[in-house]
Amino acid sequence: MPVLPMFPLGSALLPGMPLPLRIFEPRYRRLFDDVSAGDGAFGVVLIERGGEVGGGDQRFTRGTMAHIRGYRDVGESILLAAVGGDRFDVVGWEDEDPYPRARVRKVPALVWDEDLRAERDAAERDVRRLLVTATEFVDAPWSPDEELSDDPVLSLWQLAGIAPIGTLDRYGILASDDLATVVSRLRTAVSDADELMRLTAAPLEVDDDEGYD
């Protein structure tokens, strides 16, 4: 069972999605040195409790392989660009000196089912509509016109990656074991995010007849 260098983060990485990182902790600079001298691959898992800096965090067990696409050394930090690849499950954690490492088992890739075409297309409409709504209230990092892969499975991961939904919702999608669940969880998360966004943006209504002593 392979042992993989691991980078726990406060966000869930999905297959096909970009991962920009600023590396400054000595342990992760060591991880970068080792990984870049090898195949350029490391694992990313979502932190369940704790912070990204300093260690002592608790982590979810499903993660995503990240592959380095480029980097720039700016002195005290390394600016790194990676992209999400295959998913894996953490079987056990190794000694974390000099950096986190885990024994992992690859999760089989999801296989496209043409019967999901209508739901997949509906999910894309949901996500793009939510991105339009999001631009009315916040500076959304993704455009409603964002281009997606022609591969239907990869495009679903990308839709989940660009959708302005919660971190735990995104992790739930990552943890899905079939495409029907991916689509269902994505559409539910988008619907919930849309409702929350509109409620948060709505003006607070106060009954003028209510008095306060």
Coordinates of N, CA and C in Angstrom, one line a residue, residues 16-160:
G16 N -9.6 17.5 -11.3 CA -9.7 18.5 -12.4 C -9.7 19.9 -12.0
M17 N -9.6 20.2 -10.6 CA -9.7 21.6 -10.2 C -8.2 22.1 -9.9
P18 N -8.0 23.4 -10.2 CA -6.7 23.9 -9.8 C -6.5 24.1 -8.3
L19 N -5.2 24.0 -7.9 CA -4.9 24.2 -6.5 C -3.7 25.1 -6.4
P20 N -3.9 26.4 -6.1 CA -2.8 27.3 -5.8 C -2.4 27.2 -4.3
L21 N -1.2 27.2 -4.1 CA -0.7 27.1 -2.7 C 0.5 28.1 -2.5
R22 N 0.5 28.6 -1.3 CA 1.7 29.4 -0.8 C 2.3 28.6 0.3
I23 N 3.5 28.0 0.0 CA 4.2 27.2 1.0 C 5.3 28.0 1.7
F24 N 5.2 28.0 3.0 CA 6.1 28.7 3.8 C 6.6 27.9 5.1
E25 N 5.8 27.0 5.6 CA 6.2 26.2 6.8 C 7.4 25.3 6.4
P26 N 8.4 25.2 7.2 CA 9.6 24.4 6.9 C 9.2 22.9 6.5
R27 N 8.2 22.3 7.2 CA 7.9 20.9 6.9 C 7.3 20.8 5.5
Y28 N 6.5 21.8 5.1 CA 5.9 21.7 3.7 C 6.9 22.1 2.6
R29 N 7.9 22.9 3.0 CA 9.0 23.2 2.1 C 9.8 21.9 1.8
R30 N 10.0 21.2 2.9 CA 10.7 19.9 2.7 C 9.8 18.9 1.9
L31 N 8.5 18.9 2.1 CA 7.6 18.1 1.3 C 7.7 18.5 -0.2
F32 N 7.7 19.8 -0.4 CA 7.8 20.3 -1.8 C 9.1 19.8 -2.4
D33 N 10.2 19.9 -1.7 CA 11.5 19.5 -2.2 C 11.5 18.0 -2.6
D34 N 11.0 17.2 -1.7 CA 10.9 15.8 -2.0 C 10.0 15.4 -3.2
V35 N 8.8 16.1 -3.2 CA 7.9 15.8 -4.2 C 8.3 16.2 -5.6
S36 N 8.9 17.4 -5.6 CA 9.3 18.0 -6.9 C 10.5 17.2 -7.5
A37 N 11.3 16.6 -6.6 CA 12.4 15.7 -7.1 C 11.9 14.4 -7.5
G38 N 10.7 14.1 -7.3 CA 10.1 12.8 -7.7 C 9.1 13.0 -8.8
D39 N 7.9 12.4 -8.6 CA 6.9 12.5 -9.7 C 5.9 13.7 -9.6
G40 N 6.2 14.6 -8.6 CA 5.4 15.8 -8.5 C 4.0 15.6 -7.9
A41 N 3.7 14.5 -7.3 CA 2.4 14.2 -6.8 C 2.4 14.1 -5.2
F42 N 1.3 14.6 -4.7 CA 1.1 14.6 -3.2 C -0.4 14.5 -3.0
G43 N -0.7 14.2 -1.7 CA -2.2 14.0 -1.4 C -2.7 15.3 -0.7
V44 N -4.0 15.6 -0.9 CA -4.6 16.7 -0.2 C -5.8 16.1 0.5
V45 N -6.0 16.4 1.8 CA -7.1 16.0 2.6 C -7.7 17.2 3.3
L46 N -9.0 17.2 3.5 CA -9.6 18.3 4.2 C -9.4 18.2 5.7
I47 N -9.1 19.3 6.4 CA -9.0 19.3 7.8 C -10.4 19.3 8.5
E48 N -10.6 18.3 9.4 CA -11.9 18.3 10.1 C -11.9 19.2 11.3
R49 N -10.8 19.2 12.0 CA -10.7 20.2 13.2 C -9.2 20.6 13.2
G50 N -9.0 21.9 13.6 CA -7.7 22.4 13.7 C -7.4 23.4 12.6
G51 N -6.2 23.8 12.5 CA -5.8 24.8 11.4 C -4.7 24.2 10.5
E52 N -4.5 24.9 9.4 CA -3.5 24.5 8.4 C -2.1 24.6 8.9
V53 N -1.9 25.6 9.8 CA -0.5 25.9 10.3 C -0.3 25.3 11.6
G54 N 0.8 24.7 11.8 CA 1.3 24.2 13.2 C 1.0 22.8 13.5
G55 N 0.2 22.1 12.7 CA 0.0 20.7 13.0 C -1.1 20.5 14.1
G56 N -1.2 19.2 14.6 CA -2.2 18.9 15.6 C -3.6 18.8 15.1
D57 N -3.9 18.8 13.8 CA -5.2 18.9 13.2 C -5.8 17.4 13.1
Q58 N -7.1 17.3 13.0 CA -7.8 16.1 12.6 C -8.3 16.2 11.2
R59 N -8.2 15.1 10.5 CA -8.5 15.1 9.0 C -9.5 14.1 8.6
F60 N -10.2 14.5 7.5 CA -11.1 13.5 6.9 C -10.3 12.5 6.1
T61 N -11.0 11.4 5.8 CA -10.2 10.2 5.3 C -10.2 10.2 3.7
R62 N -11.1 10.8 3.1 CA -11.1 10.8 1.6 C -10.3 12.0 1.1
G63 N -9.4 11.8 0.2 CA -8.7 12.9 -0.3 C -8.5 12.8 -1.8
T64 N -7.6 13.7 -2.4 CA -7.4 13.8 -3.8 C -5.9 14.0 -4.1
M65 N -5.4 13.2 -5.1 CA -4.1 13.4 -5.5 C -3.9 14.8 -6.2
A66 N -2.8 15.5 -5.9 CA -2.5 16.8 -6.5 C -1.2 16.6 -7.3
H67 N -1.2 17.2 -8.5 CA 0.0 17.1 -9.4 C 0.5 18.5 -9.6
I68 N 1.8 18.7 -9.3 CA 2.4 20.0 -9.5 C 2.5 20.3 -11.0
R69 N 2.0 21.5 -11.4 CA 2.0 22.0 -12.7 C 3.1 23.1 -12.9
G70 N 3.5 23.8 -11.8 CA 4.5 24.9 -11.9 C 4.6 25.5 -10.5
Y71 N 5.7 26.2 -10.4 CA 6.0 26.9 -9.1 C 6.9 28.0 -9.3
R72 N 7.0 28.9 -8.3 CA 7.9 30.0 -8.3 C 8.4 30.2 -6.9
D73 N 9.7 30.3 -6.7 CA 10.3 30.5 -5.4 C 10.5 32.0 -5.2
V74 N 9.8 32.6 -4.2 CA 9.8 34.0 -3.9 C 10.6 34.3 -2.6
G75 N 11.5 33.5 -2.3 CA 12.3 33.7 -1.1 C 11.8 33.0 0.1
E76 N 10.9 33.7 0.9 CA 10.4 33.0 2.1 C 9.3 32.1 1.8
S77 N 8.7 32.1 0.6 CA 7.6 31.3 0.3 C 7.8 30.7 -1.1
I78 N 7.1 29.6 -1.4 CA 7.0 29.0 -2.7 C 5.6 29.1 -3.2
L79 N 5.4 29.7 -4.3 CA 4.0 29.8 -4.9 C 3.9 28.6 -5.9
L80 N 3.0 27.8 -5.6 CA 2.8 26.5 -6.3 C 1.5 26.4 -7.0
A81 N 1.5 25.9 -8.2 CA 0.2 25.6 -8.9 C 0.1 24.1 -9.1
A82 N -1.0 23.5 -8.7 CA -1.2 22.1 -8.9 C -2.6 21.8 -9.4
V83 N -2.9 20.6 -9.7 CA -4.3 20.3 -10.2 C -4.7 19.0 -9.6
G84 N -6.0 18.8 -9.3 CA -6.5 17.6 -8.7 C -6.6 16.5 -9.6
G85 N -6.3 15.3 -9.1 CA -6.3 14.1 -9.9 C -7.2 13.0 -9.3
D86 N -6.7 11.8 -9.2 CA -7.5 10.7 -8.7 C -7.8 10.9 -7.2
R87 N -8.9 10.2 -6.8 CA -9.3 10.2 -5.4 C -8.6 9.0 -4.6
F88 N -8.5 9.1 -3.3 CA -8.0 8.0 -2.5 C -8.6 8.1 -1.1
D89 N -8.5 7.0 -0.4 CA -8.9 6.9 1.0 C -7.7 6.7 1.8
V90 N -7.6 7.4 2.9 CA -6.5 7.2 3.9 C -6.8 6.0 4.7
V91 N -5.8 5.1 4.7 CA -5.9 3.8 5.5 C -5.3 4.0 6.8
G92 N -4.2 4.8 6.9 CA -3.6 5.0 8.2 C -2.5 6.1 8.0
W93 N -2.3 6.8 9.1 CA -1.3 7.9 9.1 C 0.1 7.3 9.6
E94 N 1.1 7.8 9.0 CA 2.5 7.5 9.4 C 3.1 8.5 10.3
D95 N 4.3 8.3 10.7 CA 5.0 9.3 11.5 C 5.1 10.6 10.7
E96 N 4.8 11.7 11.3 CA 4.7 13.0 10.6 C 6.1 13.8 10.6
D97 N 7.1 13.1 10.9 CA 8.5 13.8 10.8 C 9.1 13.3 9.5
P98 N 9.4 14.2 8.5 CA 9.4 15.6 8.7 C 8.1 16.3 8.2
Y99 N 7.1 15.6 7.6 CA 5.9 16.2 7.2 C 4.8 15.0 7.2
P100 N 3.5 15.4 7.1 CA 2.5 14.4 7.2 C 2.6 13.4 6.0
R101 N 2.4 12.1 6.3 CA 2.4 11.1 5.3 C 1.3 10.0 5.7
A102 N 0.8 9.4 4.7 CA -0.3 8.4 5.0 C -0.3 7.3 4.0
R103 N -0.7 6.1 4.5 CA -0.9 5.0 3.6 C -2.3 5.2 3.0
V104 N -2.4 5.0 1.7 CA -3.6 5.3 1.0 C -4.0 4.2 0.0
R105 N -5.3 4.2 -0.3 CA -5.8 3.2 -1.2 C -6.6 4.0 -2.3
K106 N -6.3 3.8 -3.5 CA -6.9 4.5 -4.6 C -8.4 4.2 -4.7
V107 N -9.2 5.2 -4.9 CA -10.6 5.0 -5.1 C -10.9 4.8 -6.6
P108 N -11.6 3.8 -7.0 CA -11.9 3.6 -8.5 C -12.5 4.8 -9.1
A109 N -12.1 5.2 -10.3 CA -12.7 6.3 -11.0 C -14.2 6.0 -11.3
L110 N -15.0 7.0 -11.2 CA -16.4 6.9 -11.5 C -16.6 6.8 -13.0
V111 N -17.6 6.0 -13.4 CA -17.9 5.7 -14.8 C -19.1 6.4 -15.2
W112 N -19.1 7.1 -16.4 CA -20.2 7.8 -16.9 C -21.4 6.9 -17.2
D113 N -22.6 7.4 -16.9 CA -23.8 6.7 -17.2 C -24.7 7.6 -18.0
E114 N -25.0 7.3 -19.3 CA -25.7 8.3 -20.1 C -27.1 8.5 -19.6
D115 N -27.6 7.6 -18.7 CA -28.9 7.9 -18.1 C -28.9 9.1 -17.2
L116 N -27.8 9.6 -16.8 CA -27.6 10.7 -15.9 C -27.5 12.0 -16.7
R117 N -27.6 12.0 -18.0 CA -27.3 13.2 -18.9 C -28.3 14.3 -18.5
A118 N -29.6 14.0 -18.4 CA -30.5 15.1 -18.1 C -30.2 15.7 -16.7
E119 N -29.9 14.9 -15.7 CA -29.6 15.4 -14.4 C -28.3 16.2 -14.4
R120 N -27.3 15.7 -15.1 CA -26.0 16.4 -15.2 C -26.2 17.8 -15.8
D121 N -27.0 17.8 -16.9 CA -27.2 19.1 -17.6 C -28.0 20.1 -16.6
A122 N -29.0 19.5 -15.9 CA -29.7 20.3 -14.9 C -28.8 20.9 -13.8
A123 N -27.8 20.0 -13.4 CA -26.9 20.5 -12.4 C -26.0 21.6 -12.9
E124 N -25.6 21.5 -14.2 CA -24.9 22.6 -14.8 C -25.7 23.9 -14.8
R125 N -26.9 23.8 -15.2 CA -27.8 25.0 -15.2 C -27.9 25.6 -13.8
D126 N -28.1 24.7 -12.8 CA -28.2 25.2 -11.4 C -26.9 25.9 -11.0
V127 N -25.7 25.4 -11.3 CA -24.5 26.0 -10.9 C -24.3 27.3 -11.5
R128 N -24.5 27.4 -12.8 CA -24.3 28.6 -13.6 C -25.3 29.7 -13.1
R129 N -26.5 29.3 -12.8 CA -27.5 30.2 -12.3 C -27.1 30.8 -10.9
L130 N -26.6 29.9 -10.1 CA -26.1 30.3 -8.8 C -24.9 31.2 -8.9
L131 N -24.0 31.0 -9.8 CA -22.9 31.9 -10.0 C -23.3 33.3 -10.4
V132 N -24.4 33.3 -11.3 CA -24.9 34.6 -11.7 C -25.5 35.3 -10.4
T133 N -26.2 34.6 -9.6 CA -26.7 35.2 -8.3 C -25.6 35.6 -7.4
A134 N -24.6 34.8 -7.3 CA -23.4 35.2 -6.4 C -22.8 36.5 -6.8
T135 N -22.7 36.7 -8.1 CA -22.0 37.9 -8.6 C -22.7 39.2 -8.2
E136 N -24.0 39.0 -7.8 CA -24.8 40.2 -7.3 C -24.4 40.6 -5.9
F137 N -23.9 39.6 -5.2 CA -23.6 39.9 -3.7 C -22.1 39.8 -3.3
V138 N -21.3 39.1 -4.0 CA -19.9 38.9 -3.6 C -19.1 38.9 -4.9
D139 N -17.7 39.0 -4.7 CA -16.8 38.8 -5.7 C -16.5 37.3 -5.9
A140 N -17.3 36.7 -6.8 CA -17.2 35.2 -7.0 C -15.9 34.9 -7.8
P141 N -15.2 33.9 -7.3 CA -13.9 33.5 -8.0 C -14.1 32.9 -9.4
W142 N -15.3 32.4 -9.7 CA -15.5 31.8 -10.9 C -16.6 32.5 -11.7
S143 N -16.5 32.5 -13.0 CA -17.4 33.1 -13.9 C -18.6 32.2 -14.2
P144 N -19.8 32.7 -14.4 CA -21.0 31.9 -14.8 C -20.7 31.3 -16.2
D145 N -19.8 31.8 -16.9 CA -19.5 31.3 -18.3 C -18.2 30.4 -18.3
E146 N -17.8 29.9 -17.1 CA -16.6 29.1 -17.0 C -16.7 27.9 -17.9
E147 N -15.6 27.7 -18.7 CA -15.5 26.5 -19.6 C -15.3 25.2 -18.8
L148 N -15.9 24.1 -19.2 CA -15.7 22.8 -18.6 C -15.1 21.8 -19.5
S149 N -14.6 20.7 -19.0 CA -14.1 19.6 -19.8 C -15.2 19.0 -20.6
D150 N -14.8 18.5 -21.7 CA -15.8 17.7 -22.6 C -16.1 16.3 -21.9
D151 N -15.3 15.9 -21.0 CA -15.5 14.6 -20.4 C -16.6 14.8 -19.3
P152 N -17.7 14.1 -19.4 CA -18.9 14.4 -18.5 C -18.6 14.1 -17.1
V153 N -17.7 13.1 -16.7 CA -17.4 12.9 -15.3 C -16.6 14.0 -14.8
L154 N -15.5 14.4 -15.5 CA -14.6 15.4 -15.1 C -15.4 16.8 -15.0
S155 N -16.3 17.0 -15.9 CA -17.1 18.2 -15.9 C -18.0 18.3 -14.6
L156 N -18.4 17.2 -14.1 CA -19.2 17.2 -12.9 C -18.4 17.6 -11.7
W157 N -17.1 17.0 -11.7 CA -16.2 17.4 -10.6 C -15.9 18.9 -10.7
Q158 N -15.8 19.4 -11.9 CA -15.5 20.8 -12.1 C -16.7 21.7 -11.7
L159 N -17.9 21.3 -12.0 CA -19.1 22.0 -11.6 C -19.1 22.1 -10.0
A160 N -18.8 21.0 -9.4 CA -18.8 21.0 -7.9 C -17.7 21.9 -7.4

